[in-house]
Amino acid sequence: MKAVILAGGLGTRLSEETHLRPKPMVEIGSKPILWHIMKIFSSYGIKDFIICCGYKGYIIKEYFFNYSLHLSDLEIDLDSNKINILNKKGEDWKVTVLDTGETTQTGGRLKRAYEFLKNEESFCFTYGDGLADINIADLISYHNSHKKLATITAVLPPGRYGALNCENNLVKSFQEKPRGDGGRINGGFFVLSPKCIPLIKDDNTAWEEYPLKKLAESRELMAYTHDKFWQPMDTLREKNLLEKLWQENKAPWKTWS
């Protein structure tokens, strides 16, 4: 099974990091968040990836082209200009890196990957900036069970601020960072049939607009509920939160050994 990861946005809300690199290459614990997402999938046996690049996509290409160099020791003969890779390390992944345009919308990026997906029964699809301790095997099993075209992961948004319950200025209760109002949102982990892709008109189509709305109207969109850890990385505060969890060995998304 293949996993498609969107990695082409500008990441303007994380400009402290993304003026030099695409947001999926922002590091958590010295590894790009893109690597963390791929490790989640590969821990469930999904090791065939399609990365849809855009903004500064060459950085992602160079990262995977030189992947072994990032992990291994080197012996370099400067006289002959020969490089010997020592104790070579890597992953048993197949990675297809596609240039899907700098200004292409989320749906348009997926549409550009259609040729690599059209013969698949189904595939995973996600964004390159969110982590979760989601059970990918259960997600796929759920998708296969309902026979619809699409499955979306429904999550509860993480709380950002403490909540006060006041009456006449008297604080009756306090709750630290409650998880939203109970309404679920798009958690970004999908399982899709390739039959969904023709709903995407062109590069200017956002996946979250007409395609998802049409699937819902047609009763072809099912929700897989995930109540455990889920965290996007949209801001520097959220990046620092993920970094803190990783450094303290408390990263819930680390489902690999």
XYZ file of C-alpha atoms in Angstrom, residues 28-29 35-36 40 131-134 228-231 241-257:
30
model
C 11.924 17.455 15.709
C 14.800 15.818 17.580
C 10.683 11.563 8.660
C 8.582 11.115 11.814
C 4.665 6.095 11.755
C 1.788 13.789 14.219
C -0.448 11.279 15.990
C -0.298 7.949 17.769
C -2.902 6.700 15.317
C -5.608 9.857 21.658
C -2.642 12.067 20.764
C -2.874 14.327 17.720
C -0.861 17.491 17.206
C 5.888 21.349 22.207
C 6.708 18.429 19.900
C 10.424 18.954 20.464
C 9.930 18.897 24.243
C 7.969 15.636 24.073
C 10.677 14.050 21.930
C 13.562 15.184 24.120
C 11.809 13.913 27.251
C 11.163 10.503 25.618
C 7.427 11.130 25.929
C 6.561 11.315 22.209
C 3.239 9.422 21.862
C 3.621 9.160 18.069
C 6.805 7.086 18.362
C 5.233 3.745 17.495
C 8.504 2.191 16.324
C 11.366 0.700 18.328
